XYZ file of N, CA, C and O in Angstrom:
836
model
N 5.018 -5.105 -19.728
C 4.159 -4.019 -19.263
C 4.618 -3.491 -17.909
O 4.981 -2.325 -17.755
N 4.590 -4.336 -17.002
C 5.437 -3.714 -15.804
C 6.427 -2.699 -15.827
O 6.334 -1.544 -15.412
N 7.626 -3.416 -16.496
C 8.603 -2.723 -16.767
C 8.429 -1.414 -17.246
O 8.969 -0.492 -16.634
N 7.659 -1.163 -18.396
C 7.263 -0.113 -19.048
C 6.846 0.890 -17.996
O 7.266 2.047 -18.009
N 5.925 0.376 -16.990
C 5.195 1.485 -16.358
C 5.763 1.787 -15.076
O 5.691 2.877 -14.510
N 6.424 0.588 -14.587
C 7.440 0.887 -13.513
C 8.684 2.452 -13.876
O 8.974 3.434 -13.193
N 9.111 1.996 -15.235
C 9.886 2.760 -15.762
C 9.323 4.092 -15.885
O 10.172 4.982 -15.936
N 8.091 4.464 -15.946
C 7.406 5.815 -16.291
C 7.249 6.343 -14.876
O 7.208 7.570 -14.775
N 7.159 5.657 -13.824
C 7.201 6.196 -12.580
C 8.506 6.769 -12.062
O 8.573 7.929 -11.656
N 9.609 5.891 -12.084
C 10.773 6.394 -11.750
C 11.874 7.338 -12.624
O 13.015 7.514 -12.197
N 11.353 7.984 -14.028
C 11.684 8.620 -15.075
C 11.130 10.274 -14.582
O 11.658 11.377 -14.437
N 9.755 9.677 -14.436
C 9.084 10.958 -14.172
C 9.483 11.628 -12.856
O 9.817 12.798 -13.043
N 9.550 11.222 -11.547
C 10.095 11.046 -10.307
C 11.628 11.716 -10.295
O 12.013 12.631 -9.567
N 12.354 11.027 -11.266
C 13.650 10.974 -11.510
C 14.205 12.453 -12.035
O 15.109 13.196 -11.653
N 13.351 12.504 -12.957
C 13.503 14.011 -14.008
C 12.959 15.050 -13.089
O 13.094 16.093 -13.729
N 12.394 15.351 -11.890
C 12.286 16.158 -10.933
C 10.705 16.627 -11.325
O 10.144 17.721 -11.253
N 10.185 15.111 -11.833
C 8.557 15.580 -12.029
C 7.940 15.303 -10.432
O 8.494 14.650 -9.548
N 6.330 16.169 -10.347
C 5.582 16.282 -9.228
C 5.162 14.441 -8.567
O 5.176 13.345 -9.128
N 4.971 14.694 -7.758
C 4.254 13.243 -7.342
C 3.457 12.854 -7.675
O 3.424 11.659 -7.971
N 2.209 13.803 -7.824
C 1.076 14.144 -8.919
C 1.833 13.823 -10.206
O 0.823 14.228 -10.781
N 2.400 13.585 -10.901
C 2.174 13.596 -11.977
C 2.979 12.056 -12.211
O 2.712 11.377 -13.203
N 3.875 11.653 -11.292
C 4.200 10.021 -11.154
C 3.224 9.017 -10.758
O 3.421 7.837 -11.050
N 2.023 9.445 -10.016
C 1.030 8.177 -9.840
C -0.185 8.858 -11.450
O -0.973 8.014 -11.877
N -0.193 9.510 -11.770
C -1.022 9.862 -13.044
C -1.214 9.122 -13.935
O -0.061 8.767 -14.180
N -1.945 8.522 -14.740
C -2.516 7.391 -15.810
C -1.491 7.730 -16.565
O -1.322 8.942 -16.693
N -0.695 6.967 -17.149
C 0.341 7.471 -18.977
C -0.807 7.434 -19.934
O -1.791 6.716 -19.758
N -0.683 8.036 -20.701
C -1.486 8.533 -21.791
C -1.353 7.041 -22.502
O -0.396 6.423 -22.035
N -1.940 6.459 -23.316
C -2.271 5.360 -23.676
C -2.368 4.465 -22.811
O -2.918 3.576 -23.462
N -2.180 3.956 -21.507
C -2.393 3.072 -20.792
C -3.714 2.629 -19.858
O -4.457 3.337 -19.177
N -3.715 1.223 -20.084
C -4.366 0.507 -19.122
C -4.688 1.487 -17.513
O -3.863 1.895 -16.696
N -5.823 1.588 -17.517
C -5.876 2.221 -15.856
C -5.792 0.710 -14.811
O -5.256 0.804 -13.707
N -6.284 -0.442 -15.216
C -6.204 -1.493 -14.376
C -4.752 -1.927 -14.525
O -4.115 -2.299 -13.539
N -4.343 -1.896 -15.462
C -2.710 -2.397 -15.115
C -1.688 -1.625 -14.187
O -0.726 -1.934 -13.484
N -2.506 -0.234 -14.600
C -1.547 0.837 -14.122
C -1.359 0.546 -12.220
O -0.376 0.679 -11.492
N -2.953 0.058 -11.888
C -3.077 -0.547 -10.516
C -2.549 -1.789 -9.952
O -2.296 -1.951 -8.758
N -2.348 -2.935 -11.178
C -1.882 -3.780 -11.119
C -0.619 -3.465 -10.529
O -0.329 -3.529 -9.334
N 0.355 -2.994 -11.827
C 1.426 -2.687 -11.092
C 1.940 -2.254 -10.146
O 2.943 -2.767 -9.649
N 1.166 -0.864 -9.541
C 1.494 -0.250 -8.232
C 1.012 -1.254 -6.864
O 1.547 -1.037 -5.776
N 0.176 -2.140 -6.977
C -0.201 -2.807 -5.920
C 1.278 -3.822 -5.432
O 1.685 -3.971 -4.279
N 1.740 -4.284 -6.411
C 3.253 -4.843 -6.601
C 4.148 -4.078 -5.632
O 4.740 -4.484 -4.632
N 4.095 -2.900 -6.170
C 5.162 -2.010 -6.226
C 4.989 -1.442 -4.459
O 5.904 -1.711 -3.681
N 3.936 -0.777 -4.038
C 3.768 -0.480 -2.822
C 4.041 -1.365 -1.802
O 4.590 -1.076 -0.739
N 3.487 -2.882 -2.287
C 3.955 -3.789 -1.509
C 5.351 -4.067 -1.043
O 5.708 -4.181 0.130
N 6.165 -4.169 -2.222
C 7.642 -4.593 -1.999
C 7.763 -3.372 -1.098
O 8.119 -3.749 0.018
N 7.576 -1.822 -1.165
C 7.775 -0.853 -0.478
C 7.573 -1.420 0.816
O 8.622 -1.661 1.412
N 6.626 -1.670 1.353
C 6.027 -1.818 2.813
C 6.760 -3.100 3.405
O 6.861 -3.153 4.631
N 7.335 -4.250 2.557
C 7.819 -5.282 2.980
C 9.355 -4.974 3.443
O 10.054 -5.543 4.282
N 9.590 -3.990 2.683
C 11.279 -4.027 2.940
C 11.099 -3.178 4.082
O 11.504 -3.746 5.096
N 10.576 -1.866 4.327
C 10.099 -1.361 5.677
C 10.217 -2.380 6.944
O 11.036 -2.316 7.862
N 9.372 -3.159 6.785
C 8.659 -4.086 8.013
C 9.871 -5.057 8.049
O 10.425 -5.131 9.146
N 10.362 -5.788 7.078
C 11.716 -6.756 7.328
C 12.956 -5.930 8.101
O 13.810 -6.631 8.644
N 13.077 -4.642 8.165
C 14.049 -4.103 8.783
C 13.881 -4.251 10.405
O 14.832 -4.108 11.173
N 12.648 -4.533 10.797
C 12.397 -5.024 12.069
C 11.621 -5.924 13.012
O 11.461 -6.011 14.229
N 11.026 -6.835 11.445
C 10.119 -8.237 11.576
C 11.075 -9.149 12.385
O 10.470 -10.191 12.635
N 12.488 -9.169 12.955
C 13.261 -9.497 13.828
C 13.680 -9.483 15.266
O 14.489 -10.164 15.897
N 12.530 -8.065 15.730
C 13.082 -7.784 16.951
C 12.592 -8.722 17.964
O 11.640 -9.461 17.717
N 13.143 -8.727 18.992
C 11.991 -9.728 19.661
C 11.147 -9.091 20.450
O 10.300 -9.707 21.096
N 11.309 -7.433 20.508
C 10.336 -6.908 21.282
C 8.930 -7.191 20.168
O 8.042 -7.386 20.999
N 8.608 -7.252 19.509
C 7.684 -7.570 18.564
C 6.685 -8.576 19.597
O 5.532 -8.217 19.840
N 7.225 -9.814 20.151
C 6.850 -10.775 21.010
C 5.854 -10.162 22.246
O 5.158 -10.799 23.037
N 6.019 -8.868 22.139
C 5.539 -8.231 24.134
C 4.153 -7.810 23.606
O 3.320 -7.315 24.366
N 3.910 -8.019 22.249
C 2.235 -7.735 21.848
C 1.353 -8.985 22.134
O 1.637 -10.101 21.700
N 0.218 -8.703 22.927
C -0.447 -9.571 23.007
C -1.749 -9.398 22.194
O -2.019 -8.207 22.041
N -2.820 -10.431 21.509
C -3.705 -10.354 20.622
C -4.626 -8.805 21.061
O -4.888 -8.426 22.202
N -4.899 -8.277 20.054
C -5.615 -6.773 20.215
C -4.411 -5.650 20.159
O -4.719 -4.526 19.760
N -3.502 -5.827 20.417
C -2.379 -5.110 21.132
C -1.928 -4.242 19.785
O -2.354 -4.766 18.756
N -1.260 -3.188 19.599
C -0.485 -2.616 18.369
C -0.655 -2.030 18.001
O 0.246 -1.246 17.706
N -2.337 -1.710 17.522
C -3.068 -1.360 16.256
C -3.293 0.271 17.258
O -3.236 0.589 18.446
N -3.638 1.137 15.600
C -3.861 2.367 15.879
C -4.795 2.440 17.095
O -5.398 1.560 17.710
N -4.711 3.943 17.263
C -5.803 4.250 18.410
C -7.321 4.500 18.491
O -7.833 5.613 18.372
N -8.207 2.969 18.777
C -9.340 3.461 18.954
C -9.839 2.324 17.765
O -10.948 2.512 17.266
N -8.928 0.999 17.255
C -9.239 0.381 16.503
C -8.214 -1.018 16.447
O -7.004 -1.057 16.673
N -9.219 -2.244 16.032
C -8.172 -3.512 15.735
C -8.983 -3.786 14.711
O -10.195 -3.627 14.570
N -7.733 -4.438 13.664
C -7.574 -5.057 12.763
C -7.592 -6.816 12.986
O -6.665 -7.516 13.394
N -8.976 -7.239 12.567
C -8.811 -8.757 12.691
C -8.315 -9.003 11.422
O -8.357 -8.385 10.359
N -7.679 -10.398 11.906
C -7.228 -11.189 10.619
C -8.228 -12.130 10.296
O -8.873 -12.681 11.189
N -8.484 -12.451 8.651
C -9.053 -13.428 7.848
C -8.596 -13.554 6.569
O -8.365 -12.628 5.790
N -8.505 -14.403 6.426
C -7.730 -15.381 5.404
C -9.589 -15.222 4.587
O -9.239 -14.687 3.535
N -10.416 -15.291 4.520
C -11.483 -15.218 3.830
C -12.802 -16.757 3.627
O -13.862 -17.084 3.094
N -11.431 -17.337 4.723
C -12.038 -18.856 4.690
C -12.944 -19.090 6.042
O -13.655 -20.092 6.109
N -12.895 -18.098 7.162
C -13.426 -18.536 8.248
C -13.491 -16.984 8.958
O -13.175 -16.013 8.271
N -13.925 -16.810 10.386
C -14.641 -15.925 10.895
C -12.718 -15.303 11.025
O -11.571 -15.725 10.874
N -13.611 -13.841 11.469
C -11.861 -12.952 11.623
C -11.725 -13.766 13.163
O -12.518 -14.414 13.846
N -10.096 -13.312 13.333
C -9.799 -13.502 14.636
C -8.683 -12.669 14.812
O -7.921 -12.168 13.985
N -8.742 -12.585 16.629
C -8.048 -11.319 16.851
C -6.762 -11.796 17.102
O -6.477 -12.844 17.681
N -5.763 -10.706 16.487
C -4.145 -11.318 16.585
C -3.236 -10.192 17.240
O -3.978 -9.251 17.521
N -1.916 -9.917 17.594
C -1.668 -9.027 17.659
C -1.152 -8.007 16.444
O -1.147 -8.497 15.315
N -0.788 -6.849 16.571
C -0.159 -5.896 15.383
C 0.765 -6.607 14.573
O 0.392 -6.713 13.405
N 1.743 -7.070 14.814
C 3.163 -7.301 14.350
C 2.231 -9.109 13.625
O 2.401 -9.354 12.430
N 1.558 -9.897 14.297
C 1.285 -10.724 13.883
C -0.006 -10.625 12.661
O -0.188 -11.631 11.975
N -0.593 -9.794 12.501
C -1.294 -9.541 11.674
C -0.593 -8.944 10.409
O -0.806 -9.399 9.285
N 0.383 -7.742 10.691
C 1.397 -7.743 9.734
C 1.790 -8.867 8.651
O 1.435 -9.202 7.521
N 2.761 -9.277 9.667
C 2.762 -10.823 8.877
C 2.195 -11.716 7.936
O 2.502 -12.230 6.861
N 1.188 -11.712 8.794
C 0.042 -12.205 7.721
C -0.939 -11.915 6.978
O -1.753 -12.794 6.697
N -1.115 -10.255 6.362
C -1.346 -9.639 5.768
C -0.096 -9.519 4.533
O -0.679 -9.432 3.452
N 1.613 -9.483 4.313
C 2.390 -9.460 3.639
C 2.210 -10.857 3.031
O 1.918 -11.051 1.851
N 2.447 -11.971 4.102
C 2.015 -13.552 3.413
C 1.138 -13.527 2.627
O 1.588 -14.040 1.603
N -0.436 -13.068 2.396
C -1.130 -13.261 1.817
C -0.749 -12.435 0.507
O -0.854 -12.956 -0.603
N -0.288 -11.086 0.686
C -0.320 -10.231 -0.621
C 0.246 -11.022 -1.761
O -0.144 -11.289 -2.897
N 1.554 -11.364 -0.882
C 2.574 -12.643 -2.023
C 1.889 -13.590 -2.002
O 2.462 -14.238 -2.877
N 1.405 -13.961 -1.810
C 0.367 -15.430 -2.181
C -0.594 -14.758 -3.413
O -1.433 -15.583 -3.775
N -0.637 -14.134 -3.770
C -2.063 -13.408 -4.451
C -1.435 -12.795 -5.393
O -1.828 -13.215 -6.482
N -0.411 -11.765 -5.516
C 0.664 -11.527 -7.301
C 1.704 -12.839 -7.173
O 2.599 -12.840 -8.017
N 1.697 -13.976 -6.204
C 2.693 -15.171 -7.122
C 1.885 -16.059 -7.985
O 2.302 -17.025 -8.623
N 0.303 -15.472 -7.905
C -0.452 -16.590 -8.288
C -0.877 -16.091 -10.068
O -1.311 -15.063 -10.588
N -0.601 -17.012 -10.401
C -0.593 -16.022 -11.882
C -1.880 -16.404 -12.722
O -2.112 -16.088 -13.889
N -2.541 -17.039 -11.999
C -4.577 -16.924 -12.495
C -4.785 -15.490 -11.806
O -5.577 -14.888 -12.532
N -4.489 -14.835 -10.925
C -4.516 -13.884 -10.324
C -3.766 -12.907 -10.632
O -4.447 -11.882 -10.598
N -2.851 -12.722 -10.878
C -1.410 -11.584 -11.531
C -1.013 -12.418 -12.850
O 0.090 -12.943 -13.000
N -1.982 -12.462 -13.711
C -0.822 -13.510 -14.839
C 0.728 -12.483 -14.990
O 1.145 -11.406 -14.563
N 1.312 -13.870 -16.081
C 2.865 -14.008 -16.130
C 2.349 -12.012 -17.060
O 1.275 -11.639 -17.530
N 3.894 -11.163 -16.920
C 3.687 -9.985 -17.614
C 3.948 -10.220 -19.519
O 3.608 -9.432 -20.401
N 4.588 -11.445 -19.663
C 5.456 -11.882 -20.968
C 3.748 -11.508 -21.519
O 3.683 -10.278 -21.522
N 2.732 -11.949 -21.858
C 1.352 -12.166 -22.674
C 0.598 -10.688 -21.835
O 0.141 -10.856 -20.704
N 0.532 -9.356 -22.461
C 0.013 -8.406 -22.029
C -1.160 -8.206 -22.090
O -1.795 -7.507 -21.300
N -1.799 -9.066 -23.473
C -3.273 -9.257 -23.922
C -3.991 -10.038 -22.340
O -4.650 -9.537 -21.429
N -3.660 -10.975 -22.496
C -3.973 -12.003 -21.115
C -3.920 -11.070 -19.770
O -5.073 -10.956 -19.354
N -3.290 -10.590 -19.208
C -3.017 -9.700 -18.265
C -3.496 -9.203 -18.185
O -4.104 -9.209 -17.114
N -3.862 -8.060 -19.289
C -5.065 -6.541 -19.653
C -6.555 -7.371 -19.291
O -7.377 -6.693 -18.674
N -6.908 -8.653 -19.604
C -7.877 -10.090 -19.221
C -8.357 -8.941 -18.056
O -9.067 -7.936 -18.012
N -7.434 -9.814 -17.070
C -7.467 -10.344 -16.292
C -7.662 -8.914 -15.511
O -8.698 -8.703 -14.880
N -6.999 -8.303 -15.559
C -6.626 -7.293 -14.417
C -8.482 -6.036 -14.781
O -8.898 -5.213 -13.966
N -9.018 -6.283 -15.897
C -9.805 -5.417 -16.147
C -10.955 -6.205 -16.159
O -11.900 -5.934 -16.900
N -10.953 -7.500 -15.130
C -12.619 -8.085 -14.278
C -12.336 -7.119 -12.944
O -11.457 -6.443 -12.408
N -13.984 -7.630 -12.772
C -14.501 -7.725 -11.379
C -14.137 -8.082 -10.327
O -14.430 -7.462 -9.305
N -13.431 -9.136 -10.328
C -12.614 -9.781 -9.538
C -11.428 -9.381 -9.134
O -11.038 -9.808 -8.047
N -10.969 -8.893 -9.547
C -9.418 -8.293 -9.761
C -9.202 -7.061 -9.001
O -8.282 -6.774 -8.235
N -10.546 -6.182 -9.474
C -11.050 -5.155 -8.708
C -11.376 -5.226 -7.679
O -11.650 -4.154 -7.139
N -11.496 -6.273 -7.006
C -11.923 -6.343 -5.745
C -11.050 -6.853 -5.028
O -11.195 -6.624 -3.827
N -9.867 -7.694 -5.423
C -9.039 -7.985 -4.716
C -7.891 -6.940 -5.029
O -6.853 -7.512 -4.698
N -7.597 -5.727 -5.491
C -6.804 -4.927 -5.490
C -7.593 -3.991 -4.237
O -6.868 -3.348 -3.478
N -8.836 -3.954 -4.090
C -9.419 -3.361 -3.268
C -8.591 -3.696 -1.627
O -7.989 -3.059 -0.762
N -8.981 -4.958 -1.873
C -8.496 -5.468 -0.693
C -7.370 -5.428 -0.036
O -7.272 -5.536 1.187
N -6.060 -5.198 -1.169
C -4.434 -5.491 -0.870
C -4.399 -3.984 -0.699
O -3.328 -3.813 -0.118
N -4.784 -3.165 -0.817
C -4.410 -1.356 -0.943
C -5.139 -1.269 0.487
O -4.500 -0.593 1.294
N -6.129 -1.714 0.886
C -6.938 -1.539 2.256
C -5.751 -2.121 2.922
O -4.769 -1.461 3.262
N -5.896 -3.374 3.086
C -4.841 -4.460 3.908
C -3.140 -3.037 3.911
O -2.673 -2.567 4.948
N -2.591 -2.695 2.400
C -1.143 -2.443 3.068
C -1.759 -0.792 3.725
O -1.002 -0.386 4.606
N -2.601 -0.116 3.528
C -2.574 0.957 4.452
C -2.838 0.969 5.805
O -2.420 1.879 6.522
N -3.683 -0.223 6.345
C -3.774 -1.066 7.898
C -2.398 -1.064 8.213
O -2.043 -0.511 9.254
N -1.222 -1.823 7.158
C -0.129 -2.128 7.672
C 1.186 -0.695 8.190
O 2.052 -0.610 9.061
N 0.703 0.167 7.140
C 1.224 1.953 7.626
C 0.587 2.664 8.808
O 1.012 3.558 9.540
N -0.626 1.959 8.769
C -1.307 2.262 10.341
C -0.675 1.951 11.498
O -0.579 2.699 12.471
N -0.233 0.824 11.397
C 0.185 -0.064 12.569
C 1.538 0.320 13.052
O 1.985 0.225 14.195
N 2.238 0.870 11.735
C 3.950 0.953 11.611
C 4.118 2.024 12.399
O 4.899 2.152 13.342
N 2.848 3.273 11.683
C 3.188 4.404 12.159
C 2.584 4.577 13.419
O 2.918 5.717 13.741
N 1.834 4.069 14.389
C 0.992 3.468 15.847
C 2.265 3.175 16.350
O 2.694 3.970 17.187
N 3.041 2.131 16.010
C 3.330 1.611 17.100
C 5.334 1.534 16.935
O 6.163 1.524 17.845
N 5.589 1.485 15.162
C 6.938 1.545 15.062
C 7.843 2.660 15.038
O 9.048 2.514 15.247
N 7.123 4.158 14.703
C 7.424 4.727 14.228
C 8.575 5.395 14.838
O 9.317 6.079 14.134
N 8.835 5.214 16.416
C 10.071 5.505 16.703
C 11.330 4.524 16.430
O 12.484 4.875 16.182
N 11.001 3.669 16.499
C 11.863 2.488 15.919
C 12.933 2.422 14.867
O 14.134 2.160 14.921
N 12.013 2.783 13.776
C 12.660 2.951 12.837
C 12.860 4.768 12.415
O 13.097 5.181 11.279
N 12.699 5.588 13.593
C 13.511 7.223 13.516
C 14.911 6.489 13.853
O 15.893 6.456 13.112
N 14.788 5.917 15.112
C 16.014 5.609 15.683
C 17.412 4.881 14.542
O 18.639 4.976 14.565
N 16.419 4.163 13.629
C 17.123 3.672 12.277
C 17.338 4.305 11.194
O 17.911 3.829 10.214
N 16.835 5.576 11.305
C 17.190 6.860 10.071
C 16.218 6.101 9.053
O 16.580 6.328 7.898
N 15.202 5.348 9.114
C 14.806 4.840 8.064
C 13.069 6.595 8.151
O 12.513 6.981 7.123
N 12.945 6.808 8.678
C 11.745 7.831 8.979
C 11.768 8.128 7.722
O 10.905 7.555 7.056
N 12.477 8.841 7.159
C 12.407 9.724 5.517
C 11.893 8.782 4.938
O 10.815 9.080 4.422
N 12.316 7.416 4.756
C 11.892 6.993 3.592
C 10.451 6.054 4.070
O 9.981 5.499 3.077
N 9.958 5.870 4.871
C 8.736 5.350 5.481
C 7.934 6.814 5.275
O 6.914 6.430 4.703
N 7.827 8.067 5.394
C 7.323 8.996 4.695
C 7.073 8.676 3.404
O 6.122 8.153 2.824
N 8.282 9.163 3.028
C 8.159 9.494 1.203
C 7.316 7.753 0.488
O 6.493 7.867 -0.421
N 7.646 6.413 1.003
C 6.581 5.812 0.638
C 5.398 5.814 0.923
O 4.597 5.340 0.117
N 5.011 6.293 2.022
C 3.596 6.438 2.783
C 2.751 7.892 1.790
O 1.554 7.955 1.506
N 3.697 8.777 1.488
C 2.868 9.706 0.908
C 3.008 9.002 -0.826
O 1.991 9.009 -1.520
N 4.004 8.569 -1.256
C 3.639 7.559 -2.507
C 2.604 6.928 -2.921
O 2.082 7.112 -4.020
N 2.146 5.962 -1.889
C 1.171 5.404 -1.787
C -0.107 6.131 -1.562
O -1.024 5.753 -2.291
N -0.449 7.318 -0.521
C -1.939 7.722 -0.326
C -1.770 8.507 -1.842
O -2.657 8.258 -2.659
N -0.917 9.238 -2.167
C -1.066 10.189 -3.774
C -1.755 9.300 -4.711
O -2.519 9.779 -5.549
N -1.530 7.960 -4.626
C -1.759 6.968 -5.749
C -3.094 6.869 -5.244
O -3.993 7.185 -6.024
N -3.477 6.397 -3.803
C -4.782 6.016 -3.572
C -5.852 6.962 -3.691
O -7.044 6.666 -3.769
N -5.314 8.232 -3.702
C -6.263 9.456 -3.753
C -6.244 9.752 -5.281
O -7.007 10.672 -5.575
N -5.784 9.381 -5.995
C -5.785 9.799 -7.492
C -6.636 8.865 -7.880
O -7.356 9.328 -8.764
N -6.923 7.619 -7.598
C -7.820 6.409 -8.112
C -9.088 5.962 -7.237
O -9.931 5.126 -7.562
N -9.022 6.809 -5.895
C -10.009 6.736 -5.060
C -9.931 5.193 -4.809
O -10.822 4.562 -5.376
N -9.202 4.594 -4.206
C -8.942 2.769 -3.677
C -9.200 2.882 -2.030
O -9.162 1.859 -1.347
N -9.454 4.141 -1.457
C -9.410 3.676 -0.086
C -10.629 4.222 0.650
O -10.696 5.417 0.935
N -11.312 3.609 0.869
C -12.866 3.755 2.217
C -12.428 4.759 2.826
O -11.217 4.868 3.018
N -13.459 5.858 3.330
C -12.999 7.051 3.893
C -12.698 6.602 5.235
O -11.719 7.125 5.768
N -13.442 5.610 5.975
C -14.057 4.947 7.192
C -12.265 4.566 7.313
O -11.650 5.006 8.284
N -11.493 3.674 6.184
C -10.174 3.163 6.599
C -9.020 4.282 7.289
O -7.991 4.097 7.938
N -9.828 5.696 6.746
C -8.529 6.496 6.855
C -8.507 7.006 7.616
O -7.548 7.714 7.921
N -9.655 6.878 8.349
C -9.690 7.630 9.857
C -8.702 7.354 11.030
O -8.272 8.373 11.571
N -8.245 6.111 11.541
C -7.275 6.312 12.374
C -6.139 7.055 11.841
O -5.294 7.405 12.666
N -6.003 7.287 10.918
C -4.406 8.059 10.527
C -4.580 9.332 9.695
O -3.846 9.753 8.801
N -5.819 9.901 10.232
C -6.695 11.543 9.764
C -5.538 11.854 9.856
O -5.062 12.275 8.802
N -4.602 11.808 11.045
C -3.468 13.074 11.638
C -2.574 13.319 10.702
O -2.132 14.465 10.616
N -2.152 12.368 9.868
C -1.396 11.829 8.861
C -1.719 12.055 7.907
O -1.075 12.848 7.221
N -3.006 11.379 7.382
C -3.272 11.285 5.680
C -4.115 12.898 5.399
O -4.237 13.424 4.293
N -4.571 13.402 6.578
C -5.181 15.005 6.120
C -3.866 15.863 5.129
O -3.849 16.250 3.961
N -2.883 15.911 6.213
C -1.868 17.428 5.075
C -1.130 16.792 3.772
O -0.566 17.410 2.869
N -1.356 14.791 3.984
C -0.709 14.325 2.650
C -1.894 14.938 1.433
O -1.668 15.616 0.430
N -3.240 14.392 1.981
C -4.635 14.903 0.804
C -4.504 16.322 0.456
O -4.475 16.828 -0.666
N -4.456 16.677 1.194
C -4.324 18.574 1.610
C -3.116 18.830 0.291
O -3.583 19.362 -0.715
N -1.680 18.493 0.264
C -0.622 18.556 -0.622
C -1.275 18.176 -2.253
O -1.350 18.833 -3.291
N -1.632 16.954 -1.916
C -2.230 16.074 -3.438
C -2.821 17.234 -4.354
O -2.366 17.669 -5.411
N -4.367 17.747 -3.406
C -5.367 18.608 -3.930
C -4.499 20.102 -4.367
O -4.858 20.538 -5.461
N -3.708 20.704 -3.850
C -3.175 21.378 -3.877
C -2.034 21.412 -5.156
O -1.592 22.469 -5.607
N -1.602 19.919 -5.705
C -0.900 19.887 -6.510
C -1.749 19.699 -7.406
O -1.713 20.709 -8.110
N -2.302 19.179 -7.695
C -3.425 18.628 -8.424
C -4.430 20.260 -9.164
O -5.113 20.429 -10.174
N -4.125 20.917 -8.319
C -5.293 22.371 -8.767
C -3.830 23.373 -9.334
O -3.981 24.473 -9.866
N -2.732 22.861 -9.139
C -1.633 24.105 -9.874
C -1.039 24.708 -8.541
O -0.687 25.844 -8.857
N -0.778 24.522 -7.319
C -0.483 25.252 -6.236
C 1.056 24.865 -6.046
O 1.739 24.073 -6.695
N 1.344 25.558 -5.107
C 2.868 25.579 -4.958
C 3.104 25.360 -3.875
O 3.755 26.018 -3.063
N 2.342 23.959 -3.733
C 2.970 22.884 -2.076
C 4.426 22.088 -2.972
O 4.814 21.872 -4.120
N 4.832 21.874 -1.573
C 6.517 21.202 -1.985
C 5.904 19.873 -2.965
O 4.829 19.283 -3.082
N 6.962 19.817 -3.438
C 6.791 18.301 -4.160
C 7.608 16.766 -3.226
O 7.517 15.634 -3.702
């Protein structure tokens, strides 16, 4: 199943289809798998981002509170005990740790080989709520990138493609409605002309693709 739908994203994408129409349900498919998968998929996006400079040691000059967009911190909780305050780059961290802790766990992401089992799983309550959580958690982590890294990685020519995943991702979140309006406020500046494009593609208009 992955494969399948992974494959319908980068076909459609590929063949010079809209963005709108690459995060779009496939006609016979699972809408919870379809989330399943992209929660995967955005992730590895955001991880390979952040590993290009989870090395520096300026990373170290953040102290707890420190990083986070303007006018807001992100505590960390593991879900076992009260939040606590960390810095940006260290909350990072441990926001990616957990995601992979949570699709390696396969009571949680079963194996893709048994699709019946999977379709299970991915279409509780539960599932729903922890996809809730990993789509909140990696857009905190585009918050932070674009707060505090974002010259960083201009300087690395990586900018284009920290875009084009960042608008990947809100197209998907705005097509399935996964993100609290309240989350998107530090990065209005940002996620307004991506929504603005979506709606616009979405009604037949002739914003860029």
């Amino acid at each position: 199943m992955r494969d399948r739908l992974h494959g319908y994203t980068k076909r459609t994408l590929g063949a010079g289809g809209s963005m709108n129409e690459a995060v779009a349900l496939p006609p016979g498919e699972s809408c919870a798998g379809w989330v399943a998968v992209h929660a995967i998929d955005f992730y590895n996006d955001v991880s390979t981002i952040w590993a290009v400079m989870a090395t520096d040691p300026y990373l170290n000059s953040f102290r707890p509170g420190e990083g986070f967009p303007s006018g807001v911190e992100y505590r960390w909780s593991d879900g076992t005990g009260e939040a606590i305050s960390v810095s940006a780059p260290v909350y990072i961290e441990k926001v990616l740790l957990w995601i992979a802790e949570q699709i390696n766990d396969e009571t949680k992401f079963p194996d893709d080989d048994d699709e019946a089992e999977s379709l299970r799983v991915f279409q509780t309550p539960q599932f729903a709520a922890l996809c809730g959580q990993i789509f909140r958690r990696i857009f905190r982590v585009y918050g932070i990138i674009y707060s505090s890294f974002f010259g960083t990685l201009e300087a690395l020519d990586m900018a284009p493609h920290l875009n084009t995943c960042f608008k990947h991702f809100m197209f998907f979140c705005t097509e399935f409605g996964l993100l609290p309006e309240r989350e998107l406020e530090p990065l209005e500046v940002l996620v307004k002309p991506i929504r603005k494009q979506y709606y616009a593609q979405k009604q037949g208009g002739t914003a860029m693709k």
